[in-house]
Short mmCIF file of C-alpha atoms and ligand atoms in Angstrom, two decimals:
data_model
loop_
_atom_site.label_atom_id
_atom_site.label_comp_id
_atom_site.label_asym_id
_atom_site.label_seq_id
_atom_site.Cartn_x
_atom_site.Cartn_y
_atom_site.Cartn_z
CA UNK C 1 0.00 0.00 0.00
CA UNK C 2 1.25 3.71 -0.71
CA UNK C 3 2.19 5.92 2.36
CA UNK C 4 -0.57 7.94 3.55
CA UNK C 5 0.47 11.66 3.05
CA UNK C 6 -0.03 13.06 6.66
CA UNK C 7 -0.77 17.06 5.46
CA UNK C 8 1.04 19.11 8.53
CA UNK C 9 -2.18 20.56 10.38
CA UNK C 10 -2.50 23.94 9.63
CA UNK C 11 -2.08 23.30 5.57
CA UNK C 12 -4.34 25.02 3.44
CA UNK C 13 -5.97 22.21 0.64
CA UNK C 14 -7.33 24.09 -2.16
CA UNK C 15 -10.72 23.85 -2.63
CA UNK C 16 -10.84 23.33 -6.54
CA UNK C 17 -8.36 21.60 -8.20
CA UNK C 18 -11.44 20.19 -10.63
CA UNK C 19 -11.34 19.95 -14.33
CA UNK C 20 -12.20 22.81 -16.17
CA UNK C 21 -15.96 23.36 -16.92
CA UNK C 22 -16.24 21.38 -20.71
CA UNK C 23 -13.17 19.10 -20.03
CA UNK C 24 -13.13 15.90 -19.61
CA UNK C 25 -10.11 13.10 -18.13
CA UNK C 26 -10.54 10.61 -20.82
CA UNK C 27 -10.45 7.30 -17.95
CA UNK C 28 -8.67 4.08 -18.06
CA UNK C 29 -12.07 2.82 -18.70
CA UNK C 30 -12.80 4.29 -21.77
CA UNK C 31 -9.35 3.48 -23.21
CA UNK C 32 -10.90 0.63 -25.38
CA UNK C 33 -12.96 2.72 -27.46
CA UNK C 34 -10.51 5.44 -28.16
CA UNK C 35 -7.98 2.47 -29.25
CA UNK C 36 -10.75 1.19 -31.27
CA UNK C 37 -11.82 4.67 -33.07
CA UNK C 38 -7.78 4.73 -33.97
CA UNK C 39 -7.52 1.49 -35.03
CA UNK C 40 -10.42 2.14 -37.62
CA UNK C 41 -8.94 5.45 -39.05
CA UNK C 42 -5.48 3.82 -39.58
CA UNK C 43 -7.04 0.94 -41.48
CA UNK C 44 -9.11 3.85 -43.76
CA UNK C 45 -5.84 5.91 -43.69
CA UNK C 46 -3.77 2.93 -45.08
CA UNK C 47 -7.03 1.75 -47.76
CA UNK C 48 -7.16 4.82 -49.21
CA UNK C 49 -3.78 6.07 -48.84
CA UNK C 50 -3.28 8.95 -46.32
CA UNK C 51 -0.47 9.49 -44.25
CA UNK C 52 -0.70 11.26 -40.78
CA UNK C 53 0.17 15.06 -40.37
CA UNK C 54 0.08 16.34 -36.81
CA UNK C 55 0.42 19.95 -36.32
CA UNK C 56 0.41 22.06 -33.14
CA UNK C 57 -2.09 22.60 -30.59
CA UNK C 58 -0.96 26.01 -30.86
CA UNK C 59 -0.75 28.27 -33.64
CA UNK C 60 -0.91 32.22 -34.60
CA UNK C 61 -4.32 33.46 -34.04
CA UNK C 62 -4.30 34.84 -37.33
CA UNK C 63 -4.51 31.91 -38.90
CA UNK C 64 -7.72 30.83 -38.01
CA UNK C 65 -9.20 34.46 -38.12
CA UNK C 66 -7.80 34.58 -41.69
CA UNK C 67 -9.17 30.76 -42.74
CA UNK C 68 -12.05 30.00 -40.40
CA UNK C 69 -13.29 33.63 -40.99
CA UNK C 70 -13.79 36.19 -38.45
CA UNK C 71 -16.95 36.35 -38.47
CA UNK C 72 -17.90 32.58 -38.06
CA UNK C 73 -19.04 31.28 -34.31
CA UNK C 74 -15.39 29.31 -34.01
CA UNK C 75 -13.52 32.51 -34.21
CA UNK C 76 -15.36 35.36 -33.03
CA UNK C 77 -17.10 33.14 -30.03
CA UNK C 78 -15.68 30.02 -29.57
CA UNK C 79 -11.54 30.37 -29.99
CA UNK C 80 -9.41 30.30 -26.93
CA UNK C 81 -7.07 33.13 -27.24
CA UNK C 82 -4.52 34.94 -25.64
CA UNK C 83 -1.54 37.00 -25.78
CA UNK C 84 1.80 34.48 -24.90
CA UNK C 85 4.75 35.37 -22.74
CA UNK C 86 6.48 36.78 -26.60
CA UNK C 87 3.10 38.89 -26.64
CA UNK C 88 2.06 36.96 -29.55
CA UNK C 89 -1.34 36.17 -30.16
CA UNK C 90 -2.02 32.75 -30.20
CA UNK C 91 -4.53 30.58 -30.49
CA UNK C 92 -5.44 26.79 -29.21
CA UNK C 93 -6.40 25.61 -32.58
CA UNK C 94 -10.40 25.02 -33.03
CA UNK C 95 -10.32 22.85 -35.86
CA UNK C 96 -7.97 21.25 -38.21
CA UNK C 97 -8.06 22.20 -41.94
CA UNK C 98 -6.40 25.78 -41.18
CA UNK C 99 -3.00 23.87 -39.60
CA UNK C 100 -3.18 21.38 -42.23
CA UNK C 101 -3.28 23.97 -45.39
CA UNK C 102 -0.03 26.44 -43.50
CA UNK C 103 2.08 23.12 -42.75
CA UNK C 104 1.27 22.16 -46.81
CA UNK C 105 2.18 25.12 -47.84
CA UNK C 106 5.29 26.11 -45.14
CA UNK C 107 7.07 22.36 -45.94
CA UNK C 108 6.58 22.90 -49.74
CA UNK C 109 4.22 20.18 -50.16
CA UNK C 110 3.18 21.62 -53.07
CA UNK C 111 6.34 20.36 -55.05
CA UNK C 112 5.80 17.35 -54.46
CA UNK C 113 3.12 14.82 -56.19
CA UNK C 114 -0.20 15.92 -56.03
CA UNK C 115 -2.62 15.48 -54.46
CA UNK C 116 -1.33 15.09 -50.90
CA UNK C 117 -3.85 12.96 -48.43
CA UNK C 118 -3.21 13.77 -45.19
CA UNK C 119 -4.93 12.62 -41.62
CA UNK C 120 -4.84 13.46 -38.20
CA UNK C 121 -6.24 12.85 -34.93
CA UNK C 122 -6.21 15.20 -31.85
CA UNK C 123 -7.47 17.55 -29.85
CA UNK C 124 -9.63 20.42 -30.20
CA UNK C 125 -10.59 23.13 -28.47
CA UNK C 126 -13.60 25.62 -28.65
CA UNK C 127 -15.29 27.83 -26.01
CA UNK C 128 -18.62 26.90 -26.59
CA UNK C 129 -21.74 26.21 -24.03
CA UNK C 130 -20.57 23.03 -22.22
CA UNK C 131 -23.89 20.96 -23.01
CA UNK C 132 -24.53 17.08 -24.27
CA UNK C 133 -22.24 16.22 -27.26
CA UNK C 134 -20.43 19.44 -26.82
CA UNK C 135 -17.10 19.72 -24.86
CA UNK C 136 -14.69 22.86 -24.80
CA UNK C 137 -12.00 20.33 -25.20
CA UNK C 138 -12.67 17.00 -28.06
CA UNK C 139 -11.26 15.05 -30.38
CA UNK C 140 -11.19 14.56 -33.98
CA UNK C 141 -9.55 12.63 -36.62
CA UNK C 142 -9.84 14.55 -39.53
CA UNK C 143 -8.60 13.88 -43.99
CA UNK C 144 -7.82 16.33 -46.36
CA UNK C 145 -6.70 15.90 -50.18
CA UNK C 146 -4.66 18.81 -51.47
CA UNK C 147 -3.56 19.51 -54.82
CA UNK C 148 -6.83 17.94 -57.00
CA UNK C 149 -9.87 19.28 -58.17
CA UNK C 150 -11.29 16.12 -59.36
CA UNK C 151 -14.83 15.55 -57.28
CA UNK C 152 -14.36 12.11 -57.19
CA UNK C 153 -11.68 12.76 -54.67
CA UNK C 154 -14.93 14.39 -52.66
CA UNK C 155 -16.96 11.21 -53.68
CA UNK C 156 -14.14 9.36 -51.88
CA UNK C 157 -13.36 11.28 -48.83
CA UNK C 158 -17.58 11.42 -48.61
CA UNK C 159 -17.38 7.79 -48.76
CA UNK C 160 -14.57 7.12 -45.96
CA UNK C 161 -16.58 9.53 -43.22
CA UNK C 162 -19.54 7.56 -44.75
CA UNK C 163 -17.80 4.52 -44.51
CA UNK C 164 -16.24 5.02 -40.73
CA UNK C 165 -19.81 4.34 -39.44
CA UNK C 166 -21.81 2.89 -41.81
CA UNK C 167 -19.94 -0.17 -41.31
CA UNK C 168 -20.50 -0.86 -38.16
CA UNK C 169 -23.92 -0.87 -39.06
CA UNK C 170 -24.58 2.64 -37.35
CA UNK C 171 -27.94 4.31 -38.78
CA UNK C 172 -26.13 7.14 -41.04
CA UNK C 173 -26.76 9.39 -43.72
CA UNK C 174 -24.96 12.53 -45.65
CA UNK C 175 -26.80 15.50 -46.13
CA UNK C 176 -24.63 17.22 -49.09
CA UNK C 177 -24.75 20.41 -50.46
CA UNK C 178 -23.07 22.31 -53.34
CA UNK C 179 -22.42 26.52 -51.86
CA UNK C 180 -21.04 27.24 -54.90
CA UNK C 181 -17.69 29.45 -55.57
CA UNK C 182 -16.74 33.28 -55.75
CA UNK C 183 -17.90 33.25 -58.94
CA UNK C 184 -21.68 31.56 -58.59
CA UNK C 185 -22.02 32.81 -54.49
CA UNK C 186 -22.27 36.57 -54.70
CA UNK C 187 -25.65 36.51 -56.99
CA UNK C 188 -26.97 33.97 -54.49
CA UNK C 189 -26.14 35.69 -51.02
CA UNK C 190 -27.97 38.51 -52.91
CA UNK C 191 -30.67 37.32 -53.50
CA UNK C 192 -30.83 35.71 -50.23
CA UNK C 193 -30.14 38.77 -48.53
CA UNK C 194 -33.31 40.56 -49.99
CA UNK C 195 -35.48 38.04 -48.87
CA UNK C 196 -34.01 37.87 -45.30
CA UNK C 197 -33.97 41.29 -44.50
CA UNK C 198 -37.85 41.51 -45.36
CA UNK C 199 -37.91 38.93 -42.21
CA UNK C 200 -35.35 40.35 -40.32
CA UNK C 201 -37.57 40.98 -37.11
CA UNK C 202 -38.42 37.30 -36.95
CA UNK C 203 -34.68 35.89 -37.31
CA UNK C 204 -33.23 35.92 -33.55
CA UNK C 205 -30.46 38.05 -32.48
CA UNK C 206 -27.54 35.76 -33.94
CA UNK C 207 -29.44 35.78 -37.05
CA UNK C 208 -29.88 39.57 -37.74
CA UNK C 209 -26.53 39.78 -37.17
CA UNK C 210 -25.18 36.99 -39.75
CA UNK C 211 -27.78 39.05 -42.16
CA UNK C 212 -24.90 41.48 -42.78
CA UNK C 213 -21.67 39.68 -41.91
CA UNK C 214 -22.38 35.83 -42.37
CA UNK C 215 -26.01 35.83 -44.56
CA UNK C 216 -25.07 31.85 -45.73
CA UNK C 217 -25.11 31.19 -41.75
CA UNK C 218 -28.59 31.68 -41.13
CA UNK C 219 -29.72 28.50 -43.62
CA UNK C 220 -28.33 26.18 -40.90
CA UNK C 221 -29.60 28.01 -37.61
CA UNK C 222 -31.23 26.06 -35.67
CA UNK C 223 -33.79 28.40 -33.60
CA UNK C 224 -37.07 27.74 -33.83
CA UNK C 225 -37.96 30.91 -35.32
CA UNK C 226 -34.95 31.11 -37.81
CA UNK C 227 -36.31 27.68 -39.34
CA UNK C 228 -39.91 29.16 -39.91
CA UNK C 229 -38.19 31.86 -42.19
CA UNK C 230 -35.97 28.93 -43.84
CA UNK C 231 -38.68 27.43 -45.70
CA UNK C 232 -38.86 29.29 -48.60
CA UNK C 233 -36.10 30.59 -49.41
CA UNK C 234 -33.95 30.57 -52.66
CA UNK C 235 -31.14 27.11 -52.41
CA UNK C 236 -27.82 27.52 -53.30
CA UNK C 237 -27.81 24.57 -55.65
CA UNK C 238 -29.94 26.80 -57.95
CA UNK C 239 -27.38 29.77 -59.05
CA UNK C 240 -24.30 27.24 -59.47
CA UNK C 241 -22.55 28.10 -62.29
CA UNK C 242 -21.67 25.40 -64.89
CA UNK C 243 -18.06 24.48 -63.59
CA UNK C 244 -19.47 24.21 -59.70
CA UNK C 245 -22.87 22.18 -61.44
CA UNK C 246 -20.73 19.69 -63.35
CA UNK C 247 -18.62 19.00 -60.71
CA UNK C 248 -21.85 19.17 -57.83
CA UNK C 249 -23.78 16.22 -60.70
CA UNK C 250 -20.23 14.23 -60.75
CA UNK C 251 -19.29 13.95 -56.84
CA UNK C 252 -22.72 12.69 -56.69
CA UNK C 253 -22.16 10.31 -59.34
CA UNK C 254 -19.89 8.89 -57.84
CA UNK C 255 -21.63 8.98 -54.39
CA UNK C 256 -24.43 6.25 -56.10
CA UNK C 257 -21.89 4.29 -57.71
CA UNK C 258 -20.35 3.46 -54.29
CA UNK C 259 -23.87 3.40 -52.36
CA UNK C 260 -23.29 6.08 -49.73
CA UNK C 261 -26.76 6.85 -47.79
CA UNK C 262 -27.19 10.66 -48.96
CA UNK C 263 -29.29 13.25 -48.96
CA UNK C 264 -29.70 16.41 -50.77
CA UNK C 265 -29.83 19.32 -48.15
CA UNK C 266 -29.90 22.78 -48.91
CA UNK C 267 -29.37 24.08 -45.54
CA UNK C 268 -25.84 22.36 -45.24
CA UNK C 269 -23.53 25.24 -45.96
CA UNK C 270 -20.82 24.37 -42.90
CA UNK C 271 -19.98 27.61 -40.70
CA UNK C 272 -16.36 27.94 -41.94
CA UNK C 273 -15.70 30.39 -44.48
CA UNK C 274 -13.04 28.68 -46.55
CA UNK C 275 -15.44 26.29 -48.12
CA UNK C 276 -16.70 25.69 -51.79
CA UNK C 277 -18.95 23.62 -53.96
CA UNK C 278 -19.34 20.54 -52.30
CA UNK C 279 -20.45 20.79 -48.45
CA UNK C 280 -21.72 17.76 -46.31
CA UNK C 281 -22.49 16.68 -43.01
CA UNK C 282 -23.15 12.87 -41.32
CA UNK C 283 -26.01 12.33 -39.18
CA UNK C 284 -26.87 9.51 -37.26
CA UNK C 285 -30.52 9.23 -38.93
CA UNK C 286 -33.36 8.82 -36.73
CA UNK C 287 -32.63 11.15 -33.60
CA UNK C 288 -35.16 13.75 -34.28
CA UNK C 289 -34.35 17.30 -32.50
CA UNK C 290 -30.82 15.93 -31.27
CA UNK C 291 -29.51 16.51 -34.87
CA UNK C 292 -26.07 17.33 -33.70
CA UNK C 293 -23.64 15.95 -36.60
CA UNK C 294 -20.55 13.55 -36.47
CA UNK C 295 -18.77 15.01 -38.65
CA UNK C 296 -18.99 17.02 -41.96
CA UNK C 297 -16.63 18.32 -44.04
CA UNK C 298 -16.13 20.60 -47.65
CA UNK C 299 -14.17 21.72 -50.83
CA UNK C 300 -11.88 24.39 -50.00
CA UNK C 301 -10.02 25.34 -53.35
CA UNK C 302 -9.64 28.73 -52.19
CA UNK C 303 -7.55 28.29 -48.51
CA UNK C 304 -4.25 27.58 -49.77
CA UNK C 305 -4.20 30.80 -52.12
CA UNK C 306 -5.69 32.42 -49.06
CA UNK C 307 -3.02 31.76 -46.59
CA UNK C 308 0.10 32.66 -48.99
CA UNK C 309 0.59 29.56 -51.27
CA UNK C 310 -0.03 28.71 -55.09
CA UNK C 311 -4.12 28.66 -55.87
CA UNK C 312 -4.31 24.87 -54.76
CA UNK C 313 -7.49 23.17 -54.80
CA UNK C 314 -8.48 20.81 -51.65
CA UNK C 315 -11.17 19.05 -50.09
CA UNK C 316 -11.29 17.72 -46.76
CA UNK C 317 -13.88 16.68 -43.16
CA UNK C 318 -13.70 15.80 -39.48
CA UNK C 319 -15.16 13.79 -37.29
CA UNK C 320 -15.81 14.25 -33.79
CA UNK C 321 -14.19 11.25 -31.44
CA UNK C 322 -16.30 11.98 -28.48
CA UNK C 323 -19.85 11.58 -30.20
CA UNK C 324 -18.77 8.81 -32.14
CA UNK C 325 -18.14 7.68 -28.53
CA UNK C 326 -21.24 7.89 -27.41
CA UNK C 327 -23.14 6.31 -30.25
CA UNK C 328 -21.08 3.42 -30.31
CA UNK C 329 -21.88 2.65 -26.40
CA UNK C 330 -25.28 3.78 -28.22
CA UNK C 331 -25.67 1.02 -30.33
CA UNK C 332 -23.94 -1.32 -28.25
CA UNK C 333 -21.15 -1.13 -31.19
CA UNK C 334 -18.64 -4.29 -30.03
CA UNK C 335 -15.92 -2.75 -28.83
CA UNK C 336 -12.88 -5.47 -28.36
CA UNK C 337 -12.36 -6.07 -24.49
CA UNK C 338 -9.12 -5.94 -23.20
CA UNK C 339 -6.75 -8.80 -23.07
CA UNK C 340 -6.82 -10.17 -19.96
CA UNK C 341 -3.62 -11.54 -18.76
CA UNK C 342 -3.11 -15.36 -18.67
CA UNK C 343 -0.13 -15.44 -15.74
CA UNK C 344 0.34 -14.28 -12.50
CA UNK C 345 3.91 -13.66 -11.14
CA UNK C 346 3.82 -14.02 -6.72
CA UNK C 347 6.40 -13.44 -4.82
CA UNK C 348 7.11 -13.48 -0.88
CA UNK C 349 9.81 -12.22 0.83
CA UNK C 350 12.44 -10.26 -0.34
CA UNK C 351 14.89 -12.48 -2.26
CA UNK C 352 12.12 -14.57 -4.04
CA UNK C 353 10.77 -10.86 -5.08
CA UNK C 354 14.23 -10.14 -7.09
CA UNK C 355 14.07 -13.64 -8.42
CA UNK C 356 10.17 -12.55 -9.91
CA UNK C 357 11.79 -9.56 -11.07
CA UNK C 358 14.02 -11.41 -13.58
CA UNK C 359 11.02 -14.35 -14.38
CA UNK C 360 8.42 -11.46 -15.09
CA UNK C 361 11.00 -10.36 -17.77
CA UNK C 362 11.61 -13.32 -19.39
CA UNK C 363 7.69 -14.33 -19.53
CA UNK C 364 6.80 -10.89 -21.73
CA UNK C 365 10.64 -11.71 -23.80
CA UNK C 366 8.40 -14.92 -24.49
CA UNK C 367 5.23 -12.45 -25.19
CA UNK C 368 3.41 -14.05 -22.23
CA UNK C 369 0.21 -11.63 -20.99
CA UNK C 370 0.87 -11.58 -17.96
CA UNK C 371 0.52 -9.66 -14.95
CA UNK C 372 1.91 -8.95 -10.82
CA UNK C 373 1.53 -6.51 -7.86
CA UNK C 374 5.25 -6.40 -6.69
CA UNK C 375 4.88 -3.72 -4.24
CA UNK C 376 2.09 -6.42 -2.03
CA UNK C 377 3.88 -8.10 0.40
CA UNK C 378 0.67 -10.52 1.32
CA UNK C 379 0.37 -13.75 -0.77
CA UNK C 380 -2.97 -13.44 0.31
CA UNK C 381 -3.42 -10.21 -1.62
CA UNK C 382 -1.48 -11.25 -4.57
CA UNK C 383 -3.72 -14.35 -5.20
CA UNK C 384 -6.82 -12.07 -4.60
CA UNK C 385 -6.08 -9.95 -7.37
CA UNK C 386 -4.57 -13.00 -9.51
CA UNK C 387 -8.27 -13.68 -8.98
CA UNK C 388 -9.44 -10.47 -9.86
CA UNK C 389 -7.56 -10.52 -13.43
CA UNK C 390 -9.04 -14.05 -14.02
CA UNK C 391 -5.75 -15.62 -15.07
CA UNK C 392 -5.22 -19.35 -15.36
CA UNK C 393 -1.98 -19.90 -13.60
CA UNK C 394 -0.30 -17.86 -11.04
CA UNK C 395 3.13 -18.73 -10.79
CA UNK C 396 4.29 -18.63 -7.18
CA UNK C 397 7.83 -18.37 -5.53
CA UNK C 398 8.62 -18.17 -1.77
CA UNK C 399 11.07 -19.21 0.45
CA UNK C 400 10.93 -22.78 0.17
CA UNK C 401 10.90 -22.51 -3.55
CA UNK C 402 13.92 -20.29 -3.63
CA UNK C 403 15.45 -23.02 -1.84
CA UNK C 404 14.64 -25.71 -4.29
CA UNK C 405 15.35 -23.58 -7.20
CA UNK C 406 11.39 -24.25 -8.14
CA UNK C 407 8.42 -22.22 -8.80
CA UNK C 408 5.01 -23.20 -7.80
CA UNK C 409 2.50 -23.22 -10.42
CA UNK C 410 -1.29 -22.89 -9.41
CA UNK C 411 -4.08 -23.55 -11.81
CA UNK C 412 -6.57 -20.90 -10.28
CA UNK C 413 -9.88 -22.34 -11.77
CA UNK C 414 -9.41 -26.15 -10.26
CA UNK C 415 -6.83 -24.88 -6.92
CA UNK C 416 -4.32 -27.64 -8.27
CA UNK C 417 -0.66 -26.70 -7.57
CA UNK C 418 2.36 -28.47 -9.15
CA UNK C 419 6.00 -28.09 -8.82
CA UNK C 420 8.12 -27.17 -11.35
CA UNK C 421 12.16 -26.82 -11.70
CA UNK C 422 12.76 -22.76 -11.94
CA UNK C 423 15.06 -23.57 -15.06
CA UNK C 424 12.83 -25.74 -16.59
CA UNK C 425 9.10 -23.16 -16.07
CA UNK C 426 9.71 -21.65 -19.87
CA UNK C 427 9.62 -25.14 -21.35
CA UNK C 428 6.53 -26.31 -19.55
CA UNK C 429 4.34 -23.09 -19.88
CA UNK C 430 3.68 -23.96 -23.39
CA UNK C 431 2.77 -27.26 -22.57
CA UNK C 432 -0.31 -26.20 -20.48
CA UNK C 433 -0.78 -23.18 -21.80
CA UNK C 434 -1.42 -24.96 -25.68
CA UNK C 435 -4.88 -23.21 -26.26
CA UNK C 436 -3.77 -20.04 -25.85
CA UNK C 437 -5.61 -17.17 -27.66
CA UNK C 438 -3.34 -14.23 -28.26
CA UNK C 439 -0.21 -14.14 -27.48
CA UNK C 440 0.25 -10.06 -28.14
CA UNK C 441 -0.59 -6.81 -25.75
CA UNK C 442 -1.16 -4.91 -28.28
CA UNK C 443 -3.98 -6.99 -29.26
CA UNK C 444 -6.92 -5.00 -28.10
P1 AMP N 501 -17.20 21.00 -37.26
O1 AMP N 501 -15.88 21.33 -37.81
O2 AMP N 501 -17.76 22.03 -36.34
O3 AMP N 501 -18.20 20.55 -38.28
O4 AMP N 501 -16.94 19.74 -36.34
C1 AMP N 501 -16.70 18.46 -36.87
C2 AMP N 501 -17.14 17.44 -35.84
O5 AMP N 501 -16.42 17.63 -34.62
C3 AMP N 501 -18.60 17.57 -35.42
O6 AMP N 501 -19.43 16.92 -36.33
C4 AMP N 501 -18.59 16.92 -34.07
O7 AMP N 501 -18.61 15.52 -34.20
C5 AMP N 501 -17.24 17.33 -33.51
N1 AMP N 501 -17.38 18.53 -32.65
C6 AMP N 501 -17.41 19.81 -33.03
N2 AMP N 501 -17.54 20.63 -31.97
C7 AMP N 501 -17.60 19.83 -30.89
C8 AMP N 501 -17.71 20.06 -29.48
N3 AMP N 501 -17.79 21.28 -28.98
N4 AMP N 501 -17.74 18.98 -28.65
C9 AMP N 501 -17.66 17.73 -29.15
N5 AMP N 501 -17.53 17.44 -30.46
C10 AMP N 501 -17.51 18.48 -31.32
#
């Protein structure tokens, strides 16, 4: 057992050492899923060929003010930012495309092959209300393509955030969207900013103000009396010009030939504003007024030209870990269980302790699961938790088996101990060990 800390009476304890409101300790627990959620993006990262680009947590303010837009909800409500010890601003990046497109274009990416798939998976960070489904601090694994117009490659990266739940038989669908480009967009937000203002006392506060900074904003609002304005209003899909048309008609093309679930949805237009043509969102289908997405993503052939380097065309989404998360446990999504160990190392007394030392070692050398609680002096405790883990042997050394040069092997289902010669215990393991399942740690 671990010393008791004995605080010195008159110690102050803080009251509030707690986690942040919107933060959460991601628990021992929960590991499983996380490893699981991983697992599946490096077997869609190595399928379709992306390789993974982590960037900081931390970047200049300006570029997210200059991608994500300054007027969007991420930047002007949501971003954590402050002035650092330099008196730079910075910023605790809110989403992933911006650090993706500056790396691309500050490592010269774009001399090399194009396009350039890229994926990550981290953490996030937005100041929004702390609420179900929304954290101030989640993950997402995210994939962009950079350096290719062609809307398959939207098809495709459609397909994979399709694909990531879809296959696990999760009720999904994409609601996809075509916002046009700076050509086809200004006639649009014109017209739509005609008919909005006629409404403008009914749209709510947020709303009245997108009307003049944001207009495209208030299609995907989701106040009650926002929506009752939303009905009948023009759709972006209806002023596209030809190039943003033949390429909206293509990605979803595509989209039937490889059977993705989708939707046609007007009111997708993404809050970001470095996106183009083709826009979409996944949500879980069937969860009426709790229509919070899973991901979504967008063209963005404009960022790269944006943010210093050659007019590059890209496309790209993300997908939030945490929700994915929580519709897994959901839809009881089967989630490998950890690998429980098959041995049990026990030692008592000091000398037969060192001599586990050394045997523990050699057992994982051999790739043996196994497992121990060297710091327990009780055999009594030791066996408890070899119980515990549910292991089949323990394998036991004391004093009379440091003598003998033996170890004592106890099959913990049937209570039958045997007695086996120390140097000959990595011969005979196999032997009754010969149905063994896995013989990795990393198997999870
Ligand atoms: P967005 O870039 O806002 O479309 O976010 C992409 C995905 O990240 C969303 O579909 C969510 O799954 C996830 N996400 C975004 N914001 C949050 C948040 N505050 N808390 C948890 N997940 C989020």
């Amino acid at each position: 057992m671990p010393a008791k800390l004995i605080m010195p009476a008159k110690a102050k304890v803080p009251k509030n050492y707690n986690l942040l409101r919107g933060f959460k300790d991601i628990l021992p627990a929960e590991q499983r899923y996380w490893d699981f959620i991983q697992q599946r993006v490096y077997k869609l990262a190595d399928d379709y060929g992306f390789s993974r680009l982590e960037t900081p947590i931390l970047e200049s303010a300006a570029l997210f003010i200059r991608s994500v837009g300054s007027d969007s909800d991420i930047v002007s409500k949501e971003m954590y930012t402050f002035l650092d010890q330099g008196n730079d601003k910075v910023a605790l990046r809110p989403e992933g495309t911006a650090g993706v497109v500056r790396s691309y274009i500050e490592h010269g990416f774009l001399n090399q092959p194009q396009p350039v798939k890229a994926f990550y998976f981290g953490p996030f960070f937005r100041h929004d209300r702390p609420q179900a489904g929304r954290q101030r601090q989640f993950w997402q694994f995210g994939f962009e393509v950079l350096g290719d117009s062609n809307p398959v490659l939207d098809a495709q990266l459609i397909h994979i955030s399709y694909k990531f739940y879809a296959e696990l038989n999760l009720p999904v669908q994409v609601e996809v969207n075509s916002i046009g480009c700076p050509n086809c967009r200004p006639a649009y937000l014109k017209e739509l900013t005609t008919i909005l203002k006629k409404h403008r006392k009914n749209l709510c506060p947020d709303c009245q103000l997108r009307l003049t900074k944001n207009p495209l904003r208030v299609l995907d609002c989701k106040n009650k009396d926002c929506q009752a304005v939303l009905t009948d209003l023009p759709q972006t899909v209806d002023f596209l010009c030809e190039d943003c048309k033949k390429h909206f008609v293509s990605v979803l093309e595509y989209l039937d030939e490889l059977e993705v679930n989708y939707n046609l949805n007007p009111r997708i237009v993404r809050g970001l504003d470095y996106y183009t043509k083709t826009a979409w969102e996944i949500l879980e289908t069937g969860r009426d007024g709790q229509q919070d997405s899973l991901g979504g993503g967008g063209r963005y052939d404009e960022l790269v030209n944006e943010l210093g380097g050659r007019p590059t065309p890209a496309v790209g989404f993300a997908c939030g870990v945490e929700r994915a998360i929580s519709r897994f446990k959901n839809h009881d999504i089967a989630v490998k269980q950890p690998v429980r160990p098959e041995l049990y190392v026990a030692q008592l007394g000091l000398e037969a302790r060192k001599k586990c030392l050394r045997l523990y070692e050699q057992l994982l050398q051999r790739d043996y699961l196994v497992a121990e609680s060297f710091s327990k002096d009780s055999l009594k405790d030791q066996l408890e938790a070899a119980n515990k883990l549910g292991v089949k042997y323990t394998l036991m050394i004391g004093q009379k088996e440091l003598v003998d040069d033996t170890v004592l092997i106890r099959d913990m289902e049937s209570g039958i101990q045997e007695v086996v010669d120390f140097k000959k215990i990595l011969d005979y393991l196999p032997k009754i060990l010969s149905n063994r399942v896995s013989n990795s740690r990393t198997d999870k």
